[in-house]
Amino acid sequence: MPLGALYPDAIELLERAGVDVSPLRDGSRKLIFTAPDGTVFITTRPSDVPTYVEAGSADIGIVGRDVINERHPDVYELLDLEFGACRMAYATADGVDPTSEIIARLGVLRVATKYPAVAEAHFLATGRQVELVKVNGSVELGPLVGLADGIVDLVATGRTLRENGLVEREHIFDSSARLIANRVSHKLRAEEIDALTARLAQAVAAESR
Amino acid sequence: MNVLMSDCVHSVHTLNVSQTDPQISAVGALPNGARDVLPIEAAELRAVEDALRAAFSRYGYREVRTPVIEFAHHLERAESGGLDRAYRLFDESGRVLVLRPDMTIPVSRLIATRFVDHPGPIRVAYTGPSFRVPQPGKPVASEVRNAGAELVGADGPEADAEIVLVLWEALRDAGLSQARIGLSDVSVTAAVLEGLGVPDQIRERLSRAAEARDFVAWRTEAAQFVCPEPQAELLAGLPAMRGHTDVLARIAEVVPFAREACARMTRLLELLAQEGLHDAVLVDLGILRDWKYYSGLVIEAYASGAALPVAQGGRYDGLASRFGTSRPAVGFSIEVESLHRAITDGARARDLEFGIVLVGGLDEQLTLSARIRAAGIVVIGLAAGDSRGEALAEAEGWRFVGVQDAGGLRILDRADGTSFVSARPEEDLSSRR
């Protein structure tokens, strides 16, 4: 279970799919919760979800596509859960987009991001050299204080960008929450995982209708 | 777990030394992904490999060995991009060499070039290490021991069934009680795409989604291809289809073009069911890998306690032709360390080893040592007067410690903590087995 922005929606979707999520609602600071039916919920930072699933510590996990694209974990991506919708984007300060001018005159673009692998792949694929500055929070600061020319970050409503005088320049990919499964659990617990996936797919479809 | 505790005894010794000598602690560091194997694990790994080898040879798979270093361009011929994570080096005339990154391709090369006159079918087996540069941030070893078998020059579901059966028996004999074998067939998938007339461009993208095990991307790409129901639904859900012969019956019904491929796999499943493997086998069309490499059956074996499949394999009829001889081939490769880990997961306490640490066994008691060894009992010799007898027995897990006493050999039995004086130790020890 990813703590943070996806957490409430993840709980709600699981509940609509008939999973007993009552232990997750008790507001405790525990990291592991066991439901009466024996289901164990492990809560962790979103970026660690693929690590636990890939290592088999968890059979299945819920995580944003952004984390999957950054980490490329060796797991099955089973279902688009459709909540937590947002997009990965490249943004620079308001005004004229300085990107092509910087590439032409300096040859290399400096980009601040929490997603170095995603950013590097995007600029490589578009034939531009990039120098990445890895930051852990408040990426929007980068262009404002001269740390970087632009940022690559997740954008939900665009409000944070606007309030910090940044403009979205390039759309990289759309993200939303995904259901992932460990390669071995997906086979050893095939029947259980397929049943849960089907219930979640129904719940997702009912929501979007 | 006792296994781990005994290993700790060794590590503690190293630690004590390294604290006093910074040079040794630097020497103790190994390249990324490399590791040492200590005696208990080494013995267990050997037992696992012995069991695997015995299973292979029951079916007439004869052992071959290939060199650890090969010419990079030979292996690249077989698998473009497959050498991305290989260790490279140069020979004396500047040619690029690699440490073999897997065993299947070198063994295919060996069969294609050294068995030219063999009437076929050829059955070979191998055990040995392969090497891959570990990916940063992932707990993957740079050196992996593989054990596998290849059946070359035999086509059809009958040959496929034998390979699956050999794999199953090898895993069982090595001690894996709860293996599950996942089977897929790229020719079924290819026939569905061909039969529906999916254009190459979409097929390429579907292939990439399948390799990434990304069913969401598969469904998105499949939706680009417009076709009527129930074909559209089948295509969208193809990699998520699993079960047994029912999966193949459904595909053959919706896409008649795939009938032949489905019939081949159904026959394989019938053969396996006859051998009692019905419940152990899972047909799962999500097990798709590089379509350029595999041409038919794809095999994975799973064990609880291992995060990745403990064995992988399949049919690659086109591989040998890249080395000049065209012959159908099917085989598998087991990762020995990951199998060992799955077997020892939740292991019970280890028994004491049946052997005696004999103080004086190195010098004054040579005749006695020889007599005890002749009775088939391990003797670990120490010089007379050496006070480390019990400590050594504890560190290495030996059951007995013998010290010369006035009336004979005083023997401590560490299994129950008792001690006794023996005039004929070889007999008294044997009776305690």
mmCIF file of C-alpha atoms in Angstrom, chain A residues 54-56 65 72 74-80 178 182-184 186-188 190-191 194, chain B residues 138 180 212-216 219 242 282 284 286-287 300 302-304 306-309 312:
data_model
loop_
_atom_site.group_PDB
_atom_site.id
_atom_site.type_symbol
_atom_site.label_atom_id
_atom_site.label_comp_id
_atom_site.label_asym_id
_atom_site.label_seq_id
_atom_site.Cartn_x
_atom_site.Cartn_y
_atom_site.Cartn_z
ATOM 1 C CA GLU A 54 9.888 -7.415 -6.729
ATOM 2 C CA ALA A 55 11.575 -9.075 -3.730
ATOM 3 C CA GLY A 56 8.456 -11.116 -2.979
ATOM 4 C CA ARG A 65 2.930 4.497 -13.171
ATOM 5 C CA HIS A 72 11.492 -0.481 -14.125
ATOM 6 C CA ASP A 74 10.716 -6.804 -12.786
ATOM 7 C CA VAL A 75 7.033 -7.335 -11.914
ATOM 8 C CA TYR A 76 3.710 -7.909 -13.686
ATOM 9 C CA GLU A 77 1.653 -4.783 -14.261
ATOM 10 C CA LEU A 78 -1.862 -6.182 -14.131
ATOM 11 C CA LEU A 79 -4.383 -3.371 -14.057
ATOM 12 C CA ASP A 80 -4.838 0.366 -14.460
ATOM 13 C CA ARG A 178 -1.490 0.438 -11.141
ATOM 14 C CA ASN A 182 5.497 -10.382 -7.988
ATOM 15 C CA ARG A 183 6.590 -12.726 -10.803
ATOM 16 C CA VAL A 184 6.427 -15.845 -8.626
ATOM 17 C CA HIS A 186 1.500 -14.227 -9.743
ATOM 18 C CA LYS A 187 1.868 -17.930 -10.613
ATOM 19 C CA LEU A 188 1.865 -19.636 -7.206
ATOM 20 C CA ALA A 190 -2.739 -17.449 -9.573
ATOM 21 C CA GLU A 191 -6.341 -18.158 -8.568
ATOM 22 C CA ASP A 194 -6.906 -13.405 -10.763
ATOM 23 C CA LYS B 138 19.106 -4.698 -7.105
ATOM 24 C CA ARG B 180 4.812 -25.116 -9.893
ATOM 25 C CA ALA B 212 7.900 -5.855 -19.940
ATOM 26 C CA ARG B 213 5.082 -7.953 -18.392
ATOM 27 C CA ASP B 214 2.913 -4.851 -18.749
ATOM 28 C CA PHE B 215 -0.676 -6.028 -19.296
ATOM 29 C CA VAL B 216 -1.983 -2.456 -19.106
ATOM 30 C CA ARG B 219 -4.567 -3.813 -23.543
ATOM 31 C CA ARG B 242 -4.419 -18.971 -17.749
ATOM 32 C CA LEU B 282 -0.159 -23.886 -15.109
ATOM 33 C CA ASP B 284 -0.170 -18.961 -18.559
ATOM 34 C CA GLY B 286 1.505 -14.025 -19.765
ATOM 35 C CA ILE B 287 4.825 -15.863 -19.675
ATOM 36 C CA GLU B 300 9.241 -21.133 -15.940
ATOM 37 C CA TYR B 302 8.361 -21.301 -9.373
ATOM 38 C CA ALA B 303 9.013 -22.052 -5.721
ATOM 39 C CA SER B 304 7.676 -20.188 -2.735
ATOM 40 C CA ALA B 306 12.172 -17.404 -4.345
ATOM 41 C CA ALA B 307 11.201 -13.982 -5.697
ATOM 42 C CA LEU B 308 12.136 -14.934 -9.258
ATOM 43 C CA PRO B 309 11.568 -18.164 -11.182
ATOM 44 C CA GLN B 312 13.537 -20.832 -17.138
#
